[in-house]
């Protein structure tokens, strides 16, 4: 969703430009460095809530990426991105191991799962359009390799093979969108966000706008079928899904974080 900003400032979508934009560009709010800078600032303001270990690891993560930006490590993208993933998983592990299961933990868990839900849908949407147009590749070794790469992009390849074995497009869509057990599937992430919202709002709080929104989206995914999604238009389904996620985010912001202006 950053193509307009990218082309305005970089022009050509070369490997070097794209890596620079997505990794260290401080004007791009979605770059790795920008996200970490915001995360570190957020953590700094709630030091009394998170563990000292979590703060230390986040600080190390930020300093690593900032140092990599100076050293232009994006040119060695495999090593750099592997380290980014390792740090990310380490932070999640620290939070899961050391934070009390209170409201703060549920807000963090909810945010992480809504972000995962969105990113899985975007990867699937973009990759689907790249893979779909050439009918001569359907069922070929090229087709299998490309759909395997899609699964690898969401760290889902091994778990997919355990569930389905052979790679087939309809099963890939089913696994990444509708699987109730894989933690990066769209359905699983929305369900996990709902559970945290129930703890925050109370299970019987039917007046909570965020809870109503997330339950509505969860119901759509529970009742959906991969074959029907593809037949009806995967892009259209994902587009509606992302709009619904935006509505959930807006409802959460208005309910929990926006302070009313005094009259």
mmCIF file with all atom_site columns, C-alpha atoms in Angstrom, residues 108-214:
data_model
loop_
_atom_site.group_PDB
_atom_site.id
_atom_site.type_symbol
_atom_site.label_atom_id
_atom_site.label_alt_id
_atom_site.label_comp_id
_atom_site.label_asym_id
_atom_site.label_entity_id
_atom_site.label_seq_id
_atom_site.pdbx_PDB_ins_code
_atom_site.Cartn_x
_atom_site.Cartn_y
_atom_site.Cartn_z
_atom_site.occupancy
_atom_site.B_iso_or_equiv
_atom_site.pdbx_formal_charge
_atom_site.auth_seq_id
_atom_site.auth_comp_id
_atom_site.auth_asym_id
_atom_site.auth_atom_id
_atom_site.pdbx_PDB_model_num
ATOM 1   C CA . UNK A 1 108 ? -0.264  -6.059  22.841  1.00 0.00 ? 108 UNK A CA 1
ATOM 2   C CA . UNK A 1 109 ? -1.521  -9.472  21.739  1.00 0.00 ? 109 UNK A CA 1
ATOM 3   C CA . UNK A 1 110 ? -4.555  -7.961  20.029  1.00 0.00 ? 110 UNK A CA 1
ATOM 4   C CA . UNK A 1 111 ? -2.424  -5.447  18.128  1.00 0.00 ? 111 UNK A CA 1
ATOM 5   C CA . UNK A 1 112 ? 0.050   -8.097  17.015  1.00 0.00 ? 112 UNK A CA 1
ATOM 6   C CA . UNK A 1 113 ? -2.688  -10.366 15.693  1.00 0.00 ? 113 UNK A CA 1
ATOM 7   C CA . UNK A 1 114 ? -4.536  -7.600  13.845  1.00 0.00 ? 114 UNK A CA 1
ATOM 8   C CA . UNK A 1 115 ? -1.238  -6.593  12.216  1.00 0.00 ? 115 UNK A CA 1
ATOM 9   C CA . UNK A 1 116 ? -0.538  -10.211 11.250  1.00 0.00 ? 116 UNK A CA 1
ATOM 10  C CA . UNK A 1 117 ? -4.049  -10.567 9.853   1.00 0.00 ? 117 UNK A CA 1
ATOM 11  C CA . UNK A 1 118 ? -3.525  -7.563  7.619   1.00 0.00 ? 118 UNK A CA 1
ATOM 12  C CA . UNK A 1 119 ? -0.049  -8.527  6.429   1.00 0.00 ? 119 UNK A CA 1
ATOM 13  C CA . UNK A 1 120 ? -1.011  -12.127 5.598   1.00 0.00 ? 120 UNK A CA 1
ATOM 14  C CA . UNK A 1 121 ? -3.900  -10.848 3.502   1.00 0.00 ? 121 UNK A CA 1
ATOM 15  C CA . UNK A 1 122 ? -1.645  -8.383  1.657   1.00 0.00 ? 122 UNK A CA 1
ATOM 16  C CA . UNK A 1 123 ? 1.010   -10.998 0.886   1.00 0.00 ? 123 UNK A CA 1
ATOM 17  C CA . UNK A 1 124 ? -1.659  -13.379 -0.397  1.00 0.00 ? 124 UNK A CA 1
ATOM 18  C CA . UNK A 1 125 ? -3.353  -10.674 -2.476  1.00 0.00 ? 125 UNK A CA 1
ATOM 19  C CA . UNK A 1 126 ? -0.165  -9.433  -4.152  1.00 0.00 ? 126 UNK A CA 1
ATOM 20  C CA . UNK A 1 127 ? 1.270   -12.894 -4.748  1.00 0.00 ? 127 UNK A CA 1
ATOM 21  C CA . UNK A 1 128 ? -2.037  -14.180 -6.091  1.00 0.00 ? 128 UNK A CA 1
ATOM 22  C CA . UNK A 1 129 ? -2.052  -11.540 -8.826  1.00 0.00 ? 129 UNK A CA 1
ATOM 23  C CA . UNK A 1 130 ? 1.558   -12.299 -9.701  1.00 0.00 ? 130 UNK A CA 1
ATOM 24  C CA . UNK A 1 131 ? 0.895   -16.031 -9.967  1.00 0.00 ? 131 UNK A CA 1
ATOM 25  C CA . UNK A 1 132 ? -2.556  -16.065 -11.549 1.00 0.00 ? 132 UNK A CA 1
ATOM 26  C CA . UNK A 1 133 ? -2.199  -14.452 -15.006 1.00 0.00 ? 133 UNK A CA 1
ATOM 27  C CA . UNK A 1 134 ? -0.247  -17.158 -16.869 1.00 0.00 ? 134 UNK A CA 1
ATOM 28  C CA . UNK A 1 135 ? -2.556  -20.180 -17.389 1.00 0.00 ? 135 UNK A CA 1
ATOM 29  C CA . UNK A 1 136 ? 0.255   -22.186 -19.009 1.00 0.00 ? 136 UNK A CA 1
ATOM 30  C CA . UNK A 1 137 ? 1.985   -22.426 -15.633 1.00 0.00 ? 137 UNK A CA 1
ATOM 31  C CA . UNK A 1 138 ? -1.011  -23.913 -13.811 1.00 0.00 ? 138 UNK A CA 1
ATOM 32  C CA . UNK A 1 139 ? -0.066  -27.312 -12.420 1.00 0.00 ? 139 UNK A CA 1
ATOM 33  C CA . UNK A 1 140 ? 3.521   -27.020 -13.674 1.00 0.00 ? 140 UNK A CA 1
ATOM 34  C CA . UNK A 1 141 ? 6.694   -27.142 -11.604 1.00 0.00 ? 141 UNK A CA 1
ATOM 35  C CA . UNK A 1 142 ? 6.915   -23.347 -11.927 1.00 0.00 ? 142 UNK A CA 1
ATOM 36  C CA . UNK A 1 143 ? 3.422   -23.076 -10.439 1.00 0.00 ? 143 UNK A CA 1
ATOM 37  C CA . UNK A 1 144 ? 4.343   -25.297 -7.483  1.00 0.00 ? 144 UNK A CA 1
ATOM 38  C CA . UNK A 1 145 ? 7.565   -23.408 -6.793  1.00 0.00 ? 145 UNK A CA 1
ATOM 39  C CA . UNK A 1 146 ? 5.803   -20.034 -6.879  1.00 0.00 ? 146 UNK A CA 1
ATOM 40  C CA . UNK A 1 147 ? 2.976   -21.088 -4.561  1.00 0.00 ? 147 UNK A CA 1
ATOM 41  C CA . UNK A 1 148 ? 5.618   -22.601 -2.298  1.00 0.00 ? 148 UNK A CA 1
ATOM 42  C CA . UNK A 1 149 ? 7.365   -19.235 -2.254  1.00 0.00 ? 149 UNK A CA 1
ATOM 43  C CA . UNK A 1 150 ? 4.086   -17.608 -1.228  1.00 0.00 ? 150 UNK A CA 1
ATOM 44  C CA . UNK A 1 151 ? 3.833   -20.008 1.721   1.00 0.00 ? 151 UNK A CA 1
ATOM 45  C CA . UNK A 1 152 ? 7.463   -19.367 2.602   1.00 0.00 ? 152 UNK A CA 1
ATOM 46  C CA . UNK A 1 153 ? 6.738   -15.622 2.660   1.00 0.00 ? 153 UNK A CA 1
ATOM 47  C CA . UNK A 1 154 ? 4.359   -16.183 5.568   1.00 0.00 ? 154 UNK A CA 1
ATOM 48  C CA . UNK A 1 155 ? 6.518   -18.868 7.273   1.00 0.00 ? 155 UNK A CA 1
ATOM 49  C CA . UNK A 1 156 ? 3.747   -21.338 6.493   1.00 0.00 ? 156 UNK A CA 1
ATOM 50  C CA . UNK A 1 157 ? 5.325   -23.884 4.140   1.00 0.00 ? 157 UNK A CA 1
ATOM 51  C CA . UNK A 1 158 ? 6.116   -26.636 6.638   1.00 0.00 ? 158 UNK A CA 1
ATOM 52  C CA . UNK A 1 159 ? 2.803   -26.400 8.469   1.00 0.00 ? 159 UNK A CA 1
ATOM 53  C CA . UNK A 1 160 ? 0.956   -26.347 5.135   1.00 0.00 ? 160 UNK A CA 1
ATOM 54  C CA . UNK A 1 161 ? 2.673   -29.560 4.056   1.00 0.00 ? 161 UNK A CA 1
ATOM 55  C CA . UNK A 1 162 ? 1.718   -31.212 7.340   1.00 0.00 ? 162 UNK A CA 1
ATOM 56  C CA . UNK A 1 163 ? -1.925  -30.301 6.666   1.00 0.00 ? 163 UNK A CA 1
ATOM 57  C CA . UNK A 1 164 ? -2.295  -30.754 2.900   1.00 0.00 ? 164 UNK A CA 1
ATOM 58  C CA . UNK A 1 165 ? 0.917   -32.275 1.553   1.00 0.00 ? 165 UNK A CA 1
ATOM 59  C CA . UNK A 1 166 ? 0.864   -31.408 -2.138  1.00 0.00 ? 166 UNK A CA 1
ATOM 60  C CA . UNK A 1 167 ? 0.794   -27.712 -3.030  1.00 0.00 ? 167 UNK A CA 1
ATOM 61  C CA . UNK A 1 168 ? -2.452  -26.681 -4.725  1.00 0.00 ? 168 UNK A CA 1
ATOM 62  C CA . UNK A 1 169 ? -3.671  -23.070 -5.048  1.00 0.00 ? 169 UNK A CA 1
ATOM 63  C CA . UNK A 1 170 ? -7.106  -23.624 -3.498  1.00 0.00 ? 170 UNK A CA 1
ATOM 64  C CA . UNK A 1 171 ? -5.502  -25.336 -0.492  1.00 0.00 ? 171 UNK A CA 1
ATOM 65  C CA . UNK A 1 172 ? -2.946  -22.534 -0.105  1.00 0.00 ? 172 UNK A CA 1
ATOM 66  C CA . UNK A 1 173 ? -5.793  -20.002 -0.019  1.00 0.00 ? 173 UNK A CA 1
ATOM 67  C CA . UNK A 1 174 ? -7.669  -22.170 2.467   1.00 0.00 ? 174 UNK A CA 1
ATOM 68  C CA . UNK A 1 175 ? -4.636  -22.507 4.746   1.00 0.00 ? 175 UNK A CA 1
ATOM 69  C CA . UNK A 1 176 ? -3.617  -18.841 4.785   1.00 0.00 ? 176 UNK A CA 1
ATOM 70  C CA . UNK A 1 177 ? -7.145  -17.465 5.036   1.00 0.00 ? 177 UNK A CA 1
ATOM 71  C CA . UNK A 1 178 ? -9.378  -19.954 6.813   1.00 0.00 ? 178 UNK A CA 1
ATOM 72  C CA . UNK A 1 179 ? -7.246  -22.341 8.876   1.00 0.00 ? 179 UNK A CA 1
ATOM 73  C CA . UNK A 1 180 ? -8.258  -22.189 12.540  1.00 0.00 ? 180 UNK A CA 1
ATOM 74  C CA . UNK A 1 181 ? -4.970  -23.569 13.910  1.00 0.00 ? 181 UNK A CA 1
ATOM 75  C CA . UNK A 1 182 ? -2.124  -21.873 12.026  1.00 0.00 ? 182 UNK A CA 1
ATOM 76  C CA . UNK A 1 183 ? -1.163  -18.699 13.966  1.00 0.00 ? 183 UNK A CA 1
ATOM 77  C CA . UNK A 1 184 ? -0.608  -16.540 10.869  1.00 0.00 ? 184 UNK A CA 1
ATOM 78  C CA . UNK A 1 185 ? -3.815  -17.386 9.050   1.00 0.00 ? 185 UNK A CA 1
ATOM 79  C CA . UNK A 1 186 ? -6.336  -14.588 8.684   1.00 0.00 ? 186 UNK A CA 1
ATOM 80  C CA . UNK A 1 187 ? -9.020  -16.509 10.579  1.00 0.00 ? 187 UNK A CA 1
ATOM 81  C CA . UNK A 1 188 ? -6.730  -17.476 13.470  1.00 0.00 ? 188 UNK A CA 1
ATOM 82  C CA . UNK A 1 189 ? -5.464  -13.900 13.913  1.00 0.00 ? 189 UNK A CA 1
ATOM 83  C CA . UNK A 1 190 ? -8.967  -12.422 13.996  1.00 0.00 ? 190 UNK A CA 1
ATOM 84  C CA . UNK A 1 191 ? -10.050 -15.096 16.474  1.00 0.00 ? 191 UNK A CA 1
ATOM 85  C CA . UNK A 1 192 ? -7.079  -14.378 18.749  1.00 0.00 ? 192 UNK A CA 1
ATOM 86  C CA . UNK A 1 193 ? -7.808  -10.638 18.599  1.00 0.00 ? 193 UNK A CA 1
ATOM 87  C CA . UNK A 1 194 ? -11.423 -11.353 19.560  1.00 0.00 ? 194 UNK A CA 1
ATOM 88  C CA . UNK A 1 195 ? -10.342 -13.360 22.610  1.00 0.00 ? 195 UNK A CA 1
ATOM 89  C CA . UNK A 1 196 ? -8.164  -10.499 23.843  1.00 0.00 ? 196 UNK A CA 1
ATOM 90  C CA . UNK A 1 197 ? -10.958 -7.987  23.226  1.00 0.00 ? 197 UNK A CA 1
ATOM 91  C CA . UNK A 1 198 ? -13.307 -10.170 25.255  1.00 0.00 ? 198 UNK A CA 1
ATOM 92  C CA . UNK A 1 199 ? -10.860 -10.043 28.169  1.00 0.00 ? 199 UNK A CA 1
ATOM 93  C CA . UNK A 1 200 ? -10.505 -6.259  27.842  1.00 0.00 ? 200 UNK A CA 1
ATOM 94  C CA . UNK A 1 201 ? -14.190 -5.449  27.348  1.00 0.00 ? 201 UNK A CA 1
ATOM 95  C CA . UNK A 1 202 ? -15.805 -8.321  29.221  1.00 0.00 ? 202 UNK A CA 1
ATOM 96  C CA . UNK A 1 203 ? -17.368 -11.319 27.503  1.00 0.00 ? 203 UNK A CA 1
ATOM 97  C CA . UNK A 1 204 ? -20.920 -9.997  27.897  1.00 0.00 ? 204 UNK A CA 1
ATOM 98  C CA . UNK A 1 205 ? -20.257 -6.462  26.671  1.00 0.00 ? 205 UNK A CA 1
ATOM 99  C CA . UNK A 1 206 ? -22.423 -6.541  23.550  1.00 0.00 ? 206 UNK A CA 1
ATOM 100 C CA . UNK A 1 207 ? -22.304 -2.726  23.347  1.00 0.00 ? 207 UNK A CA 1
ATOM 101 C CA . UNK A 1 208 ? -18.571 -2.683  22.573  1.00 0.00 ? 208 UNK A CA 1
ATOM 102 C CA . UNK A 1 209 ? -18.092 -1.463  18.995  1.00 0.00 ? 209 UNK A CA 1
ATOM 103 C CA . UNK A 1 210 ? -14.658 -3.146  18.575  1.00 0.00 ? 210 UNK A CA 1
ATOM 104 C CA . UNK A 1 211 ? -16.020 -6.462  19.777  1.00 0.00 ? 211 UNK A CA 1
ATOM 105 C CA . UNK A 1 212 ? -19.008 -6.277  17.428  1.00 0.00 ? 212 UNK A CA 1
ATOM 106 C CA . UNK A 1 213 ? -16.738 -5.479  14.481  1.00 0.00 ? 213 UNK A CA 1
ATOM 107 C CA . UNK A 1 214 ? -14.237 -8.246  15.146  1.00 0.00 ? 214 UNK A CA 1
#
